[in-house]
mmCIF file with all atom_site columns, N, CA and C in Angstrom:
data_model
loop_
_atom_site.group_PDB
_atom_site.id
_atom_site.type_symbol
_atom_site.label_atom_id
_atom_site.label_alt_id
_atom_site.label_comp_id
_atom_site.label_asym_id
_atom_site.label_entity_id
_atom_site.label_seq_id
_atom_site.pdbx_PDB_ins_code
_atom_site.Cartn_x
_atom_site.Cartn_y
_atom_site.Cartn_z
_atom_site.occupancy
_atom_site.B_iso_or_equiv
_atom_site.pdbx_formal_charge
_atom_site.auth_seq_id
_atom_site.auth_comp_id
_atom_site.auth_asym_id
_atom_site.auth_atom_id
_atom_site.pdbx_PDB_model_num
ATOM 1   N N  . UNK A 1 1  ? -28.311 -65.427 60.627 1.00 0.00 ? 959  UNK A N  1
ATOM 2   C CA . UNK A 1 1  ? -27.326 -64.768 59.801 1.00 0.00 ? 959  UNK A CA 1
ATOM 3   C C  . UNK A 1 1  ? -25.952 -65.195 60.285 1.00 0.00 ? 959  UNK A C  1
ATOM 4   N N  . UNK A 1 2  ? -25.634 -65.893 59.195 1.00 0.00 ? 960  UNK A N  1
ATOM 5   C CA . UNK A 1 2  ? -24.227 -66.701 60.073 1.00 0.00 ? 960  UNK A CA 1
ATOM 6   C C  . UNK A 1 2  ? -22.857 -65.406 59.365 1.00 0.00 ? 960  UNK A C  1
ATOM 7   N N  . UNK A 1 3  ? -21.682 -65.441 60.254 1.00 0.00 ? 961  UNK A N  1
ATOM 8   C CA . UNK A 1 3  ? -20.625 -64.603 59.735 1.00 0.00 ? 961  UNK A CA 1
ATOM 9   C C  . UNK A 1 3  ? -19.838 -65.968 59.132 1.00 0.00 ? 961  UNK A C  1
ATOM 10  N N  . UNK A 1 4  ? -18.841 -65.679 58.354 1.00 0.00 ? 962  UNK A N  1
ATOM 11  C CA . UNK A 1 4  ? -17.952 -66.102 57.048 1.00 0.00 ? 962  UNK A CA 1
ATOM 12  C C  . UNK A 1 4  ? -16.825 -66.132 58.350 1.00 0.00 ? 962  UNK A C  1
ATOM 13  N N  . UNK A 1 5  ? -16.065 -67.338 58.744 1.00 0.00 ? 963  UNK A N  1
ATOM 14  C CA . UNK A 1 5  ? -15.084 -67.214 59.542 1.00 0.00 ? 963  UNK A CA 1
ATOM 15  C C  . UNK A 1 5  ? -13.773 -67.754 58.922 1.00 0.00 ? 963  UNK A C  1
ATOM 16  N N  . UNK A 1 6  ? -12.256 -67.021 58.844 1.00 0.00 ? 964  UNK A N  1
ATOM 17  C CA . UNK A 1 6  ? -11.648 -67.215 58.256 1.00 0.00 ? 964  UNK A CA 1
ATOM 18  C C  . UNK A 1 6  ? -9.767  -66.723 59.122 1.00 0.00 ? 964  UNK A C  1
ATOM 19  N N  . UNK A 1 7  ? -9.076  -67.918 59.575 1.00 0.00 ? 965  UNK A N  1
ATOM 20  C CA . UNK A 1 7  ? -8.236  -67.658 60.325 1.00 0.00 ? 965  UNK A CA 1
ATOM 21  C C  . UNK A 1 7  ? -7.265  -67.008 59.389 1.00 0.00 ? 965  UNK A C  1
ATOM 22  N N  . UNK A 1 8  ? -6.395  -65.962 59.992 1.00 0.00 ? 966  UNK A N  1
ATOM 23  C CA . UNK A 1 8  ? -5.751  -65.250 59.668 1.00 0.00 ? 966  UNK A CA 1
ATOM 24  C C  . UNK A 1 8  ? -4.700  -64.984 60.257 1.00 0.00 ? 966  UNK A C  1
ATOM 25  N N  . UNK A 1 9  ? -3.263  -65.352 59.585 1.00 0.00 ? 967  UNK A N  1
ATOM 26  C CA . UNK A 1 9  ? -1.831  -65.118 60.540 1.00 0.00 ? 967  UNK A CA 1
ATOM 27  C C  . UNK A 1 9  ? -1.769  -63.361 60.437 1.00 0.00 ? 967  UNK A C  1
ATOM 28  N N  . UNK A 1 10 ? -2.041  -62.969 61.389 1.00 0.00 ? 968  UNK A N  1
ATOM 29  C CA . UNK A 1 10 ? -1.343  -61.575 61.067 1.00 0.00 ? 968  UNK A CA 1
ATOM 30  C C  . UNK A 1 10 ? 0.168   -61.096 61.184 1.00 0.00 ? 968  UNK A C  1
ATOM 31  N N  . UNK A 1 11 ? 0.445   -61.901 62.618 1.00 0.00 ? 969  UNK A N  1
ATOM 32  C CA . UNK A 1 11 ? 1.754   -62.300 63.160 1.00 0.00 ? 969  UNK A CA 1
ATOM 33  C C  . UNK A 1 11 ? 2.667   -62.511 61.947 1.00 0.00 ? 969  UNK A C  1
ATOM 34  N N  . UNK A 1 12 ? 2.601   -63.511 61.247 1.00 0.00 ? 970  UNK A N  1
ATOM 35  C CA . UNK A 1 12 ? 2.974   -63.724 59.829 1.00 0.00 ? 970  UNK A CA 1
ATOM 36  C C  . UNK A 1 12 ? 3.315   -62.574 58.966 1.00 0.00 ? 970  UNK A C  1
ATOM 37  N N  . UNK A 1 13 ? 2.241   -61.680 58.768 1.00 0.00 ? 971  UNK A N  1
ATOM 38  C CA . UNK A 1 13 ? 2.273   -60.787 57.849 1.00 0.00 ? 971  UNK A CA 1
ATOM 39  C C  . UNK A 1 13 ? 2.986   -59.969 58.497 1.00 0.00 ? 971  UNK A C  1
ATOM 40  N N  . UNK A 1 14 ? 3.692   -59.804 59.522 1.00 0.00 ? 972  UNK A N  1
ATOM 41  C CA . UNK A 1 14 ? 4.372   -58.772 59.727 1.00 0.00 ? 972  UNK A CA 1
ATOM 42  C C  . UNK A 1 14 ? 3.577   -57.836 60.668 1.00 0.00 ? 972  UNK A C  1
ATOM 43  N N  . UNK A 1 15 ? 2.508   -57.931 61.596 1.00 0.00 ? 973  UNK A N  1
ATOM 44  C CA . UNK A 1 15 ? 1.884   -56.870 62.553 1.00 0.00 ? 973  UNK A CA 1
ATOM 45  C C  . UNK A 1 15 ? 2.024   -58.026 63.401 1.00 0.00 ? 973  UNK A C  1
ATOM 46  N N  . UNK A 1 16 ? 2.448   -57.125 64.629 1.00 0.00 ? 974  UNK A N  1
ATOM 47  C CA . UNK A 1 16 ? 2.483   -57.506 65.886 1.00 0.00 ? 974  UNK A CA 1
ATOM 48  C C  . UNK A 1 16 ? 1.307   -58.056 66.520 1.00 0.00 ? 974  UNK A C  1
ATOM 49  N N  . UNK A 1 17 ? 1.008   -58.967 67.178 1.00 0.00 ? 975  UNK A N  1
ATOM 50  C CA . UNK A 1 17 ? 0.052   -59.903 67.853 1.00 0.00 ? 975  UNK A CA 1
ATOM 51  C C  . UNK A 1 17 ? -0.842  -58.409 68.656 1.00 0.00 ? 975  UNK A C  1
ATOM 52  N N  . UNK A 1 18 ? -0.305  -57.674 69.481 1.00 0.00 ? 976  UNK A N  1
ATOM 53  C CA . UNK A 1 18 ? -0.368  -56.527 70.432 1.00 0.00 ? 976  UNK A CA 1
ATOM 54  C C  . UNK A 1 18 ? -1.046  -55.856 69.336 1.00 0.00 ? 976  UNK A C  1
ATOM 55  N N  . UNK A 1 19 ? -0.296  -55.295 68.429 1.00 0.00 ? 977  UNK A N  1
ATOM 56  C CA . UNK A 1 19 ? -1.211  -54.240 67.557 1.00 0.00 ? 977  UNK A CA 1
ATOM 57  C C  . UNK A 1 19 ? -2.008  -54.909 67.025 1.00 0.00 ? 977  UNK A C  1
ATOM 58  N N  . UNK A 1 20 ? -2.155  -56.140 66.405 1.00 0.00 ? 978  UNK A N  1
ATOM 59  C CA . UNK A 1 20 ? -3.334  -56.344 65.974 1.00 0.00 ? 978  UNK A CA 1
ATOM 60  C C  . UNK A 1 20 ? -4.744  -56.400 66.866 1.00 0.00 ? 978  UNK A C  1
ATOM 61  N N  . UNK A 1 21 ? -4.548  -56.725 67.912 1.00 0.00 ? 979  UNK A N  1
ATOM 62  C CA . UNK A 1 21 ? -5.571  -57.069 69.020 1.00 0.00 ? 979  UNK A CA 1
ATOM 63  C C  . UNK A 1 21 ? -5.825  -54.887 69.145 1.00 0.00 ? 979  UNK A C  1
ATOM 64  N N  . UNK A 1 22 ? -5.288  -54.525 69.164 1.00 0.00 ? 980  UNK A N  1
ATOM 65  C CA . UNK A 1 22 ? -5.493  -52.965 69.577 1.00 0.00 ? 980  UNK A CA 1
ATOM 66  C C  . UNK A 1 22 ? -6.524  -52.481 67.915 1.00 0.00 ? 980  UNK A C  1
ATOM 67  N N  . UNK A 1 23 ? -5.334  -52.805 66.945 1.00 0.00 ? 981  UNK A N  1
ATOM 68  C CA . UNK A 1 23 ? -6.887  -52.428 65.769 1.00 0.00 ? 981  UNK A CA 1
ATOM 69  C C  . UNK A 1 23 ? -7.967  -52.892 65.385 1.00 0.00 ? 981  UNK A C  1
ATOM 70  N N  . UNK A 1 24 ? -7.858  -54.276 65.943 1.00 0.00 ? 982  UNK A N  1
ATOM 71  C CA . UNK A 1 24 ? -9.306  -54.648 66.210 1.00 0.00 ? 982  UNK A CA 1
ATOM 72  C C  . UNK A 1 24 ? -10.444 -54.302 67.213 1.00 0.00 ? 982  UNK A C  1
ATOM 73  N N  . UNK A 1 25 ? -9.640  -54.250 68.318 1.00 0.00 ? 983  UNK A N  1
ATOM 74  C CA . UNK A 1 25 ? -10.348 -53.482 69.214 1.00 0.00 ? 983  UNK A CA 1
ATOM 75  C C  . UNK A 1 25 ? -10.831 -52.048 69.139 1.00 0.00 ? 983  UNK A C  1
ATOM 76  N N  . UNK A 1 26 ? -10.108 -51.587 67.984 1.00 0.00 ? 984  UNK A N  1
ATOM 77  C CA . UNK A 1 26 ? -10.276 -49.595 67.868 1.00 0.00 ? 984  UNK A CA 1
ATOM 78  C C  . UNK A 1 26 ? -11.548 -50.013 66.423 1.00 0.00 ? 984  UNK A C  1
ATOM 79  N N  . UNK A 1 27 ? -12.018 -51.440 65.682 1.00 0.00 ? 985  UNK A N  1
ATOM 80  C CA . UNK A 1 27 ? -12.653 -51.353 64.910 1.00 0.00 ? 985  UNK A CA 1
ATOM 81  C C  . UNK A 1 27 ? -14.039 -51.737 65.319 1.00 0.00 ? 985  UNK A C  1
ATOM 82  N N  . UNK A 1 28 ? -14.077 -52.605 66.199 1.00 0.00 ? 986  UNK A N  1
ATOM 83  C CA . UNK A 1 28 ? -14.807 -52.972 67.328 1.00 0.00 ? 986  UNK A CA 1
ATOM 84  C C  . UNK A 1 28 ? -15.540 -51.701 67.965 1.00 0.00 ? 986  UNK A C  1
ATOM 85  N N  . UNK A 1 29 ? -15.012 -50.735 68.541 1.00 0.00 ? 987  UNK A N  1
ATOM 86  C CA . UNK A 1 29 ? -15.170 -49.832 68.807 1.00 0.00 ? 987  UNK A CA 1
ATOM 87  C C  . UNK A 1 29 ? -16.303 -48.854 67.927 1.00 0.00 ? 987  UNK A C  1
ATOM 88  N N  . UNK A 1 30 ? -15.131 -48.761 67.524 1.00 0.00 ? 988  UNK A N  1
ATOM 89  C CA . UNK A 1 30 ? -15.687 -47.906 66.615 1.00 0.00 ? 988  UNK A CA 1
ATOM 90  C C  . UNK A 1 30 ? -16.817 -48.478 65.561 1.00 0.00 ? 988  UNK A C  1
ATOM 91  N N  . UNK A 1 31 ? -17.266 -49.783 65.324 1.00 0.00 ? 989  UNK A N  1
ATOM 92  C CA . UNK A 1 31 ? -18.724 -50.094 65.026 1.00 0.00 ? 989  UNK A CA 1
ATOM 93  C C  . UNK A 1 31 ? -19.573 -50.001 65.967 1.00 0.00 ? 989  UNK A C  1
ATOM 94  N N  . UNK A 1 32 ? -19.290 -50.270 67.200 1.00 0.00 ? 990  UNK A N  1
ATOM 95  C CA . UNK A 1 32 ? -20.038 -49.722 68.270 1.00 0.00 ? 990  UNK A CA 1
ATOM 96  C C  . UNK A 1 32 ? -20.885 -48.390 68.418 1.00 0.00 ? 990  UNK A C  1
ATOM 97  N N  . UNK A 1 33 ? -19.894 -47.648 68.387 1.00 0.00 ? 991  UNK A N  1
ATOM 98  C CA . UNK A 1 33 ? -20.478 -45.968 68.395 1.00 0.00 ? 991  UNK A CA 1
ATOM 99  C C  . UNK A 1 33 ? -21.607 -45.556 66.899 1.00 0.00 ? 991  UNK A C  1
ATOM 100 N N  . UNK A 1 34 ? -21.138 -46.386 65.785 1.00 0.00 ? 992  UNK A N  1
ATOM 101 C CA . UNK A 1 34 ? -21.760 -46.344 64.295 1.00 0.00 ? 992  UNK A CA 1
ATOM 102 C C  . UNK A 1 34 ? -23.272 -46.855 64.908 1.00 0.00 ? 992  UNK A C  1
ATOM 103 N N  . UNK A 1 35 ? -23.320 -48.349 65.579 1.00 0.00 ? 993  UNK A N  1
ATOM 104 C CA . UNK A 1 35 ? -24.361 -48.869 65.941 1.00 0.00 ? 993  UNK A CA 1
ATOM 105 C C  . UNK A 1 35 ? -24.845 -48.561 67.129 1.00 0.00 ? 993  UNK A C  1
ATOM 106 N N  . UNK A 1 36 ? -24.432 -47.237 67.954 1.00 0.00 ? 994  UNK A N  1
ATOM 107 C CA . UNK A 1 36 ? -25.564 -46.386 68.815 1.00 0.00 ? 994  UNK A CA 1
ATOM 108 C C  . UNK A 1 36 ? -25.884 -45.269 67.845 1.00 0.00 ? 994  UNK A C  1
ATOM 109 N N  . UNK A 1 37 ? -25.301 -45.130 67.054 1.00 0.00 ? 995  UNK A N  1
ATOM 110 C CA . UNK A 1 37 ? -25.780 -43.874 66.458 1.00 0.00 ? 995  UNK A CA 1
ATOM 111 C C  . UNK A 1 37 ? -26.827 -43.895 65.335 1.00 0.00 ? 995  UNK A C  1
ATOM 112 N N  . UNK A 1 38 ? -26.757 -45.421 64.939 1.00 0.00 ? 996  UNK A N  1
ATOM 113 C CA . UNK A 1 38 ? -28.031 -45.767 64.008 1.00 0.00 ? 996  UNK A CA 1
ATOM 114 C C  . UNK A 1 38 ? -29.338 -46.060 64.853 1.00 0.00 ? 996  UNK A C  1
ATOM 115 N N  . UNK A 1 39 ? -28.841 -47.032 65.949 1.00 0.00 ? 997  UNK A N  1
ATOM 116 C CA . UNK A 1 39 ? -30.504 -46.927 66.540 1.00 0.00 ? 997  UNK A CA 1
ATOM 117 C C  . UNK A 1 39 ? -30.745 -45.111 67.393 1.00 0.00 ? 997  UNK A C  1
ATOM 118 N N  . UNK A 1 40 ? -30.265 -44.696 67.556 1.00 0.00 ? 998  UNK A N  1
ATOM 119 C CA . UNK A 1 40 ? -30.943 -43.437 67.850 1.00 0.00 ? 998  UNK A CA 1
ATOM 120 C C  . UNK A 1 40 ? -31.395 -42.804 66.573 1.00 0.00 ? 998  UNK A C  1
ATOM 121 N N  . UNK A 1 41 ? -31.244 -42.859 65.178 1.00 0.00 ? 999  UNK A N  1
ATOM 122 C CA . UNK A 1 41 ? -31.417 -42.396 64.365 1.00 0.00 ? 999  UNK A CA 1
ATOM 123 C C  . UNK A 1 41 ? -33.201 -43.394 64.332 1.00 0.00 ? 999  UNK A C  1
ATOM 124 N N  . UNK A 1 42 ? -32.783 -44.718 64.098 1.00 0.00 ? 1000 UNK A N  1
ATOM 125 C CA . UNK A 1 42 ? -34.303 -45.093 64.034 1.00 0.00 ? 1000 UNK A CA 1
ATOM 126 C C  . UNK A 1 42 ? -35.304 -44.488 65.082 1.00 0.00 ? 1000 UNK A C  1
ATOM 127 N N  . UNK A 1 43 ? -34.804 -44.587 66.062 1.00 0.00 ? 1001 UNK A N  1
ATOM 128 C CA . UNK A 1 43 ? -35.627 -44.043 67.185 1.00 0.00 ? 1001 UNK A CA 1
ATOM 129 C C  . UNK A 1 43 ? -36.453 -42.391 67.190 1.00 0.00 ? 1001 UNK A C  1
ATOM 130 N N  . UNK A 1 44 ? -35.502 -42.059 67.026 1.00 0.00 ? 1002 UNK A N  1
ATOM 131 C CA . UNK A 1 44 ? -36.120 -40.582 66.324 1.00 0.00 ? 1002 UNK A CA 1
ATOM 132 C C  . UNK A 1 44 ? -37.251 -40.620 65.077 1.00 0.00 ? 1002 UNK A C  1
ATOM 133 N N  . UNK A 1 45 ? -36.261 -41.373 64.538 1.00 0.00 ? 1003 UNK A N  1
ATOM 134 C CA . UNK A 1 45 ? -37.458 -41.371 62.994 1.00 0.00 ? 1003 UNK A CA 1
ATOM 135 C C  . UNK A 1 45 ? -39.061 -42.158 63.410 1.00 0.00 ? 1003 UNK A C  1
ATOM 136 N N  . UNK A 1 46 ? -38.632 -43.216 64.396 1.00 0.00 ? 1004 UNK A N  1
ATOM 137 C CA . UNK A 1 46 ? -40.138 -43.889 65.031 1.00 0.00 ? 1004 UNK A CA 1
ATOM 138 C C  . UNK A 1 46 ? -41.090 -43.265 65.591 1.00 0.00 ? 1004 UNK A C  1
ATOM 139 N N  . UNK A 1 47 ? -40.114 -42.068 66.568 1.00 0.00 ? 1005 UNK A N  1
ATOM 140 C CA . UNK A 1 47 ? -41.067 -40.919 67.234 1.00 0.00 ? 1005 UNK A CA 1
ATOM 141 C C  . UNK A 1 47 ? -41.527 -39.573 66.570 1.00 0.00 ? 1005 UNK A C  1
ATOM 142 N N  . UNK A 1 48 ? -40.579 -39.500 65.500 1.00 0.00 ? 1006 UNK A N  1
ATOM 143 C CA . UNK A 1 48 ? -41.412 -38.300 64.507 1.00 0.00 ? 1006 UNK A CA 1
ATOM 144 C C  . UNK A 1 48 ? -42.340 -39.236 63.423 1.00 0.00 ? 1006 UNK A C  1
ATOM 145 N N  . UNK A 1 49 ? -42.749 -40.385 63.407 1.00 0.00 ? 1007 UNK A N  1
ATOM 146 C CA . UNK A 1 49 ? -43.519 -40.849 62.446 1.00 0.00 ? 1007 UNK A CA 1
ATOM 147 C C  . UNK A 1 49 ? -45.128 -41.359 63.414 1.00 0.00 ? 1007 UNK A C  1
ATOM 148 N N  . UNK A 1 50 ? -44.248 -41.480 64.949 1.00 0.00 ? 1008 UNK A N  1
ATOM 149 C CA . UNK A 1 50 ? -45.711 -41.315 65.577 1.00 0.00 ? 1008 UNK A CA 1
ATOM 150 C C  . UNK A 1 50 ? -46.234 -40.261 66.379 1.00 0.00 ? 1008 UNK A C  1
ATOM 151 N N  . UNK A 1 51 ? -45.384 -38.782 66.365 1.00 0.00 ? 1009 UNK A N  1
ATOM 152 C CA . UNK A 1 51 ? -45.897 -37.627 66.614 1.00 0.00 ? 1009 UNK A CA 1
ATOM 153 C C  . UNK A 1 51 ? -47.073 -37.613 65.269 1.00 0.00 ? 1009 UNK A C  1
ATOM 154 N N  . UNK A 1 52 ? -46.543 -37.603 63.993 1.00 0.00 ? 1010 UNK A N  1
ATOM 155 C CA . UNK A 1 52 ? -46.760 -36.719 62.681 1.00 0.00 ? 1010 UNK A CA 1
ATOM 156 C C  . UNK A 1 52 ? -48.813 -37.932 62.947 1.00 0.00 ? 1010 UNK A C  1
ATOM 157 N N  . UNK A 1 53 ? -48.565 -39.116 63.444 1.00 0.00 ? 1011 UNK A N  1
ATOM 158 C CA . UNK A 1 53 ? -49.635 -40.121 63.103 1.00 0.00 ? 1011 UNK A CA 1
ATOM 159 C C  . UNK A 1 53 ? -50.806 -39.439 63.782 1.00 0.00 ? 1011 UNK A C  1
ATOM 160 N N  . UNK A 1 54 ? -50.394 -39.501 65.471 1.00 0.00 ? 1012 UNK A N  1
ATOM 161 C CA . UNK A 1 54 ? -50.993 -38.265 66.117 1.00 0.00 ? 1012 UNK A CA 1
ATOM 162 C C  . UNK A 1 54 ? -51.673 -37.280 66.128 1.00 0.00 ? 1012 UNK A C  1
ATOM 163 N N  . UNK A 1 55 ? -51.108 -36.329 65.699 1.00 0.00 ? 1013 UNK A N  1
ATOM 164 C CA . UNK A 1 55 ? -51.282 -35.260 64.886 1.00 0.00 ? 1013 UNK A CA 1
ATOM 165 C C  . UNK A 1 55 ? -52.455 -35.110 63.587 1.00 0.00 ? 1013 UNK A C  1
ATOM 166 N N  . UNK A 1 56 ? -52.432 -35.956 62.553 1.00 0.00 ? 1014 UNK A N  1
ATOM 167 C CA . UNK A 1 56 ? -53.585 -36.578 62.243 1.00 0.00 ? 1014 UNK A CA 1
ATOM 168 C C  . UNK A 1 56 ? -54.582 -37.079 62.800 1.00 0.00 ? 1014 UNK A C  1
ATOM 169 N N  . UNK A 1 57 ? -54.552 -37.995 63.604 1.00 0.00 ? 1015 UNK A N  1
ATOM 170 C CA . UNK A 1 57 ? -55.658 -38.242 64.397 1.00 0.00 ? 1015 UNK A CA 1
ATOM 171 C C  . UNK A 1 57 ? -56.571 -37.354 64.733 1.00 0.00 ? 1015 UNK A C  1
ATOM 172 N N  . UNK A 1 58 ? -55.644 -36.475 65.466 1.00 0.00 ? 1016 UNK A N  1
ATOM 173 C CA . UNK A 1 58 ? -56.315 -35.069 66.797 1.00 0.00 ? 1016 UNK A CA 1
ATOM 174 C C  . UNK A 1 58 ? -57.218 -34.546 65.164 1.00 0.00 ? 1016 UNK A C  1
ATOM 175 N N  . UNK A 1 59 ? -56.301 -33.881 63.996 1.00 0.00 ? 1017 UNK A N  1
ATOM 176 C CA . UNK A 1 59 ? -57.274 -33.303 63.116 1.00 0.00 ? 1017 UNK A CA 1
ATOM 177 C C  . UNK A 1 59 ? -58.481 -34.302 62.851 1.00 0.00 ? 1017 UNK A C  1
ATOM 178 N N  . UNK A 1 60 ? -58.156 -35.176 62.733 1.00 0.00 ? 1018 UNK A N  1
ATOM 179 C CA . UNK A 1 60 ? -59.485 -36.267 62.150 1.00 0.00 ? 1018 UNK A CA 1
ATOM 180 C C  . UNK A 1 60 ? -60.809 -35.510 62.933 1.00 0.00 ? 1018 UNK A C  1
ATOM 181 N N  . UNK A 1 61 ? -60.187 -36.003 64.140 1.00 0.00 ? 1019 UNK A N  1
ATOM 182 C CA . UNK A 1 61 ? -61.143 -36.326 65.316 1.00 0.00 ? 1019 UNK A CA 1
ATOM 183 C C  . UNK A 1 61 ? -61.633 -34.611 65.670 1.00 0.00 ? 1019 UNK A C  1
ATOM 184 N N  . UNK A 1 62 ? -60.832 -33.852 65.089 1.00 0.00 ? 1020 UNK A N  1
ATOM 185 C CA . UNK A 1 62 ? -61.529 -32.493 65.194 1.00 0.00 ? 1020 UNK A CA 1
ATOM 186 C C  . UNK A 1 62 ? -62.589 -32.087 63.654 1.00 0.00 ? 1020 UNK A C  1
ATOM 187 N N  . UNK A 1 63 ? -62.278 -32.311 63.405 1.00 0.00 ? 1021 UNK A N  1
ATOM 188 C CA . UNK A 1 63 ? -63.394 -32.603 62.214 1.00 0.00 ? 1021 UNK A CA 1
ATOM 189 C C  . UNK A 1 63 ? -64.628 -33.280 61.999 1.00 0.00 ? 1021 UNK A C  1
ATOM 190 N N  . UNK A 1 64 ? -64.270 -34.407 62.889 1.00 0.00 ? 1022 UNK A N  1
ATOM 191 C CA . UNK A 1 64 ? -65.552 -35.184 62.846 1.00 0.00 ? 1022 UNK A CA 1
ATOM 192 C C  . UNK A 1 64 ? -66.458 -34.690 63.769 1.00 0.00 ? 1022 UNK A C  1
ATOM 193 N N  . UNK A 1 65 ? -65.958 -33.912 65.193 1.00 0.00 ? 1023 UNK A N  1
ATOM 194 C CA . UNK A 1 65 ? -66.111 -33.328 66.242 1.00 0.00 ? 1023 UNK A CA 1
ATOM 195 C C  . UNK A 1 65 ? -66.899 -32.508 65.329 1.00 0.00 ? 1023 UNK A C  1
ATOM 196 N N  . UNK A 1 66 ? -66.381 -31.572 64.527 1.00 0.00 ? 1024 UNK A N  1
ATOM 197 C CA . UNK A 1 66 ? -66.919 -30.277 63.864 1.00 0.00 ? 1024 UNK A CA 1
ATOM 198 C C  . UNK A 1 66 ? -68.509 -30.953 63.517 1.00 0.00 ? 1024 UNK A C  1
ATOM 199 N N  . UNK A 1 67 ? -67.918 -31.660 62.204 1.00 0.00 ? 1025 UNK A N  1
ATOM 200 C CA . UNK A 1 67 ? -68.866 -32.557 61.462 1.00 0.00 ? 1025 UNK A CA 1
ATOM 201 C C  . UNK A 1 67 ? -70.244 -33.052 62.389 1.00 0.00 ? 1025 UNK A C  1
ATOM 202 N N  . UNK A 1 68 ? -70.603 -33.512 63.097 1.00 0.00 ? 1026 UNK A N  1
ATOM 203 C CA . UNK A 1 68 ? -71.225 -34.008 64.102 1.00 0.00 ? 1026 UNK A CA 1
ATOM 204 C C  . UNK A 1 68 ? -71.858 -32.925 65.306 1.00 0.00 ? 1026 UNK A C  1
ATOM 205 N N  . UNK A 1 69 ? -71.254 -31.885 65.947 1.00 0.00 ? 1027 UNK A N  1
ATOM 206 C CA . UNK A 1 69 ? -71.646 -30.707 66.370 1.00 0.00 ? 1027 UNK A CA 1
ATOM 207 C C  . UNK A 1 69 ? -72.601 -29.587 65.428 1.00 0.00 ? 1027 UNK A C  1
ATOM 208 N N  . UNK A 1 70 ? -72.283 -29.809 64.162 1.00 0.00 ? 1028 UNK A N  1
ATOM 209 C CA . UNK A 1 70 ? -72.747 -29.020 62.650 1.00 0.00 ? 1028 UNK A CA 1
ATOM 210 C C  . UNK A 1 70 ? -74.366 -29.655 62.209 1.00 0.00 ? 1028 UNK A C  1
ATOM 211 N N  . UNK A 1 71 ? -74.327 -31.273 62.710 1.00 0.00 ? 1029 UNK A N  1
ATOM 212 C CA . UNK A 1 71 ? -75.540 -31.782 62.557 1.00 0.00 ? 1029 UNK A CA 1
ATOM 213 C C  . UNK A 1 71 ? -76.428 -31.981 63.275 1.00 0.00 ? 1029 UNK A C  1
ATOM 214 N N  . UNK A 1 72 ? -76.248 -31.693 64.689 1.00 0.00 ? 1030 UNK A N  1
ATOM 215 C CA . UNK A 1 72 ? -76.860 -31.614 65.802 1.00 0.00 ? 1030 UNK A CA 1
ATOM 216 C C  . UNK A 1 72 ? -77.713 -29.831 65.878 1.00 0.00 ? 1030 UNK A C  1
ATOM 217 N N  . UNK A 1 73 ? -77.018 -29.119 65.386 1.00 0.00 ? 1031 UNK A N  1
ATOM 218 C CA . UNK A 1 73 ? -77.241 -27.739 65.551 1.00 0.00 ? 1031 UNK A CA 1
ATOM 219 C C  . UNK A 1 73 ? -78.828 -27.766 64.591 1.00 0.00 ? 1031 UNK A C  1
#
């Protein structure tokens, strides 16, 4: 996944070299914190999708338990 690279006078436009390096850095940033806060979101969702899998299982396997104890009797 390649990024689109494209030089840009900002200096030019009238923002200071200093501030620009600072709002990039505060955007930088701040995708940072966006992108810990999405993988903890997957992460959660991975571990409630393999509690919930779990959880099924145990019933399966108590059923069949049942099932199988029921035919022995």
């Amino acid at each position: 996944m390649g990024m689109a690279q494209k030089d840009v006078n900002f200096v030019g436009g009238g923002i200071s070299e200093k501030r620009t390096i600072e709002t990039l850095q505060h955007i930088y940033d701040q995708l940072q914190m966006i992108n810990h806060v999405l993988d903890n979101k997957v992460d959660d969702a991975v571990l409630e999708t393999f509690q919930r899998h779990n959880q099924q299982v145990n019933v399966t396997m108590k059923e069949k338990a049942s099932v199988c104890s029921k035919q022995h009797d």
